[in-house]
Tab-separated table of C-alpha atoms in Angstrom:
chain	number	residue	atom	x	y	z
A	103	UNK	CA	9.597	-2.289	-76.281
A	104	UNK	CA	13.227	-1.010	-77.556
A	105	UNK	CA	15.280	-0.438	-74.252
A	106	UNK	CA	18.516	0.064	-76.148
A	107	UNK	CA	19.946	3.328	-74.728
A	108	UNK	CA	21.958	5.479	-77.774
A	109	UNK	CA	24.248	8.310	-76.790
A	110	UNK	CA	23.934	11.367	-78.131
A	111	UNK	CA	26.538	13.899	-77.205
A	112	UNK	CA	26.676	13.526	-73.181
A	113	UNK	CA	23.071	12.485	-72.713
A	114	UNK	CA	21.536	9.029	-73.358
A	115	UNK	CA	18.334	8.548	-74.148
A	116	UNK	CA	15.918	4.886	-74.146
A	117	UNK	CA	12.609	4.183	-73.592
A	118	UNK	CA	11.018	4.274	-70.199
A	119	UNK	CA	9.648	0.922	-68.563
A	120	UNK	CA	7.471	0.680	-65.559
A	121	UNK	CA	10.363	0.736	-63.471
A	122	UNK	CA	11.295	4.137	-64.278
A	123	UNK	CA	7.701	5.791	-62.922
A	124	UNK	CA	8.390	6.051	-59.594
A	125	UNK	CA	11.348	8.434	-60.332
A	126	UNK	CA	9.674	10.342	-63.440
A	127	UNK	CA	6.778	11.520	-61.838
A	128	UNK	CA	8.506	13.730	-59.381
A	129	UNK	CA	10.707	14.775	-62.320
A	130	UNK	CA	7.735	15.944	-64.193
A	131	UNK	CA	5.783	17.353	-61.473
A	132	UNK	CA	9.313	19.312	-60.968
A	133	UNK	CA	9.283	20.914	-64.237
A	134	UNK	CA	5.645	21.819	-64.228
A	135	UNK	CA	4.609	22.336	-60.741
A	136	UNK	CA	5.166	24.129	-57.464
A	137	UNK	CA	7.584	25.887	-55.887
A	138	UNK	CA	10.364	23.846	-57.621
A	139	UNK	CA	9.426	24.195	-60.584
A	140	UNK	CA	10.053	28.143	-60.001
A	141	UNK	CA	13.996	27.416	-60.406
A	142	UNK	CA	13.297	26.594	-64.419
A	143	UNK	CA	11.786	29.007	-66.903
A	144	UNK	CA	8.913	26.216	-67.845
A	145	UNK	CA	6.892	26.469	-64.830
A	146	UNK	CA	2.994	26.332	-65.041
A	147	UNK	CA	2.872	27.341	-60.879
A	148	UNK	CA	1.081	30.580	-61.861
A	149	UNK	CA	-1.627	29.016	-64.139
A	150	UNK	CA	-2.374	25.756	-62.717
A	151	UNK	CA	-1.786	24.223	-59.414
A	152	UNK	CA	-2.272	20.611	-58.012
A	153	UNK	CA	-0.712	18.123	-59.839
A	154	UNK	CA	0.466	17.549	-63.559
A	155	UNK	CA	0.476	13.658	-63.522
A	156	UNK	CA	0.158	10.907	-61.315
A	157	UNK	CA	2.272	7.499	-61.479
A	158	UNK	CA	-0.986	5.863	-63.520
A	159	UNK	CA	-0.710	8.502	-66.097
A	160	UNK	CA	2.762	7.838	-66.238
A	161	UNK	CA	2.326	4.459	-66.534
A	162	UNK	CA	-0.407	4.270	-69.215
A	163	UNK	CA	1.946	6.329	-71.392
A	164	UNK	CA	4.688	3.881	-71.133
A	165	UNK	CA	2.238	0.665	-71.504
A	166	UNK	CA	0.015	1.994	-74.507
A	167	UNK	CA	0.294	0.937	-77.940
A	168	UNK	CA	2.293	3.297	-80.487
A	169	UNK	CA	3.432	5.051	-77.083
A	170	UNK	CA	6.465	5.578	-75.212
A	171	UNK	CA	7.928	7.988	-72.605
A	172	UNK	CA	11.761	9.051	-73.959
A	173	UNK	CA	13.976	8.947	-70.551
A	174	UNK	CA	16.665	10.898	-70.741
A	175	UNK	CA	19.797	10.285	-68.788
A	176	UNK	CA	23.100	12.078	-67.721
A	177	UNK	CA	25.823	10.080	-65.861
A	178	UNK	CA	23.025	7.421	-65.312
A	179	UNK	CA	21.167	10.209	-63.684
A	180	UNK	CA	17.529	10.718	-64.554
A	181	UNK	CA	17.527	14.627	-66.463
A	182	UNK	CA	13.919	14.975	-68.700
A	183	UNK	CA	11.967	13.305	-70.338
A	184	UNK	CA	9.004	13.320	-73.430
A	185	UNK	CA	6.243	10.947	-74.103
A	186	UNK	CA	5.767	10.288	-77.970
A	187	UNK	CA	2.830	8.989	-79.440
A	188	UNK	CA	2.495	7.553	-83.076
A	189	UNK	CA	-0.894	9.393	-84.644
A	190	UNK	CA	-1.122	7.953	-88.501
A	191	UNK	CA	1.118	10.136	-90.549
A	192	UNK	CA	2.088	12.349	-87.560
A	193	UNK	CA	3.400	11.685	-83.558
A	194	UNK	CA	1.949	13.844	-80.896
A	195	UNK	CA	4.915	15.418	-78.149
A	196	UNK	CA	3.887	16.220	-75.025
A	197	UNK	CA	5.028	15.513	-71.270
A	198	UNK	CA	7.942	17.474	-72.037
A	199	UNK	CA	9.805	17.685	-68.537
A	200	UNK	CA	13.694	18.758	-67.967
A	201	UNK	CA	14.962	19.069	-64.580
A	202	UNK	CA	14.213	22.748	-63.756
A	203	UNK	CA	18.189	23.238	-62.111
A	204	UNK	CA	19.016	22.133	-65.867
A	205	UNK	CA	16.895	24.198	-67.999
A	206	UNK	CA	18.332	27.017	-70.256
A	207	UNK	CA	21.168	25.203	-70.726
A	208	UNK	CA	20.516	23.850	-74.159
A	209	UNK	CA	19.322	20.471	-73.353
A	210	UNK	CA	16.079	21.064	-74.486
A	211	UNK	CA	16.544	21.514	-78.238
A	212	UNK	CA	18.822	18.753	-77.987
A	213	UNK	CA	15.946	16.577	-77.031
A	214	UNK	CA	13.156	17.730	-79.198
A	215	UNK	CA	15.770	16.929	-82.175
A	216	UNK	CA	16.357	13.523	-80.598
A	217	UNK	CA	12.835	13.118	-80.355
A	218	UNK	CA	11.873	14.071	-84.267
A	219	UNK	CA	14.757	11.935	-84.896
A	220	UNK	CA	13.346	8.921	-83.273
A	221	UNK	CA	9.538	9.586	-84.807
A	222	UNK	CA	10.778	9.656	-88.249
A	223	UNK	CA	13.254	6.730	-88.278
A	224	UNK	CA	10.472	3.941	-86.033
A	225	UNK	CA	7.443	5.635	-87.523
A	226	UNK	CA	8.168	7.724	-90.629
A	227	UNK	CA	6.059	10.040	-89.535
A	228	UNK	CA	6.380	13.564	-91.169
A	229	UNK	CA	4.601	15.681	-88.658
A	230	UNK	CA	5.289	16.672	-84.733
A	231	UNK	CA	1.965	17.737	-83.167
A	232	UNK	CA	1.688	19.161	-80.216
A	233	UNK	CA	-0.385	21.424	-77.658
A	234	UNK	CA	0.584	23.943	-75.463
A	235	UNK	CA	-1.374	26.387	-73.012
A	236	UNK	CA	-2.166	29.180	-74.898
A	237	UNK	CA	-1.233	31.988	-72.461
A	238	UNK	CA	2.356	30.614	-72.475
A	239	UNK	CA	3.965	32.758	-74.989
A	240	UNK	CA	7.181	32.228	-74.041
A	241	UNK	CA	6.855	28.738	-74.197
A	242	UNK	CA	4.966	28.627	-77.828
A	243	UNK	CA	7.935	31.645	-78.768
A	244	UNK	CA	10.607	28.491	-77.463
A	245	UNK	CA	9.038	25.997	-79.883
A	246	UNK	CA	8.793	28.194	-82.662
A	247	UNK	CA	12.450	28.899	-82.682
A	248	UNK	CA	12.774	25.455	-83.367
A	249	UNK	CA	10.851	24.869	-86.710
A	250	UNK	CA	6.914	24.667	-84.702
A	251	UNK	CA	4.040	26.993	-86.290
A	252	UNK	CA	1.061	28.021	-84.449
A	253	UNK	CA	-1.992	27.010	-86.098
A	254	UNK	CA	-5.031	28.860	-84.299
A	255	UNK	CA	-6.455	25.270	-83.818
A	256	UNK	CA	-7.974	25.310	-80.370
A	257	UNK	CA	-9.215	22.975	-77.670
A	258	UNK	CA	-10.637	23.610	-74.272
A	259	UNK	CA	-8.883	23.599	-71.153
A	260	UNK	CA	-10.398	20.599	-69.044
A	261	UNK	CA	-11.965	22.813	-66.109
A	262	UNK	CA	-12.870	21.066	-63.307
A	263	UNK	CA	-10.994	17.913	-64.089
A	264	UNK	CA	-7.731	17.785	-61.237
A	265	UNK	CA	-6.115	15.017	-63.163
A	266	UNK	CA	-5.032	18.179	-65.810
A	267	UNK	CA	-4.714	20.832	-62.487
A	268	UNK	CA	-6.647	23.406	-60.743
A	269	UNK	CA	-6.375	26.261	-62.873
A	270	UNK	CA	-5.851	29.914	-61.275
A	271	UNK	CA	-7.394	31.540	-64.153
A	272	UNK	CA	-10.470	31.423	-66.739
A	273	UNK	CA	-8.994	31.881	-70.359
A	274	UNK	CA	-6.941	28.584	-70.597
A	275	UNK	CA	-7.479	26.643	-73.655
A	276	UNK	CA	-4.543	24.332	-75.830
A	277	UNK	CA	-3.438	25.668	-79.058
A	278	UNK	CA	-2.126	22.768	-81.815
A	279	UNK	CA	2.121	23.267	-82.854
A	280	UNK	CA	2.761	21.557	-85.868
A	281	UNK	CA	6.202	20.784	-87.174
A	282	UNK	CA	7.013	19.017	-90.708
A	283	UNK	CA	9.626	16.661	-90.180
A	284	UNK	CA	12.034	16.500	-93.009
């Protein structure tokens, strides 16, 4: 596993080990869930409560072949974070987490670029996949700024499964981005 950290601009980025889960779970959970996650503009707290991931989740994303989590550090301070998976001529983004005090500040398309950068030069991959709640247009509106398309590619919502959340409403379902990587 490459733990070289590379500097790009003022944040640092390197991949995850299992040392790091005990202080990106709560980072995720932050970005995603609850009350805290309120103080960012990513915040699932009205569509889904419970939890977003758990330290084994965490873990097995880290540990699993053609998978990594991308920590990403400023001052030597945990800040967000993205797993990346390697899926034949494409990687899959998801578990996309920036601290909420930090977000719409810019860091965010910082580290999606960081992140296709990465794909294409250890994979060559020429595609980012991704999924994203349907019902989160400003979200999907976010990724399409930078370069995503919507594809109308749906998969169900996993009701009744807490490791995903409890949702607070009936229409949720996971629409496929798709970005060529150039």
């Amino acid at each position: 596993m490459d733990t070289v950290s590379r500097a790009a601009g003022e944040l640092s980025y390197r991949d995850a080990t299992e040392a790091d889960v005990e202080a990106l779970v709560p980072l995720i959970e932050s970005a995603y869930r609850g009350d805290s996650s309120r103080a960012g503009w990513t915040t699932e707290a009205d569509i889904l409560q419970g939890r977003r991931t758990d330290p084994e989740g965490v873990l097995a994303v880290i540990t699993s072949p053609g998978s990594k989590l991308l920590t990403v550090e400023r001052d030597g301070a945990l800040v967000a974070c993205c797993q990346l998976e390697h899926r034949g001529d494409a990687a899959y983004f998801g578990m996309f987490a920036v601290s909420p005090a930090l977000q719409g500040a810019g860091l965010g398309k910082q580290i999606i670029a960081e992140a296709e950068r990465t794909v294409r030069a250890e994979w060559g991959v020429s595609e980012m996949h991704m999924t994203v709640i349907s019902v989160r247009d400003e979200l999907i509106a976010f990724y399409e700024r930078r370069g995503y398309r919507r594809t109308g590619t749906m998969t169900p919502f996993p009701y009744g499964d807490e490791r995903f959340g409890v949702p607070q409403r009936d229409d949720l379902e996971f629409e496929l981005l798709v970005k060529k990587l150039g």
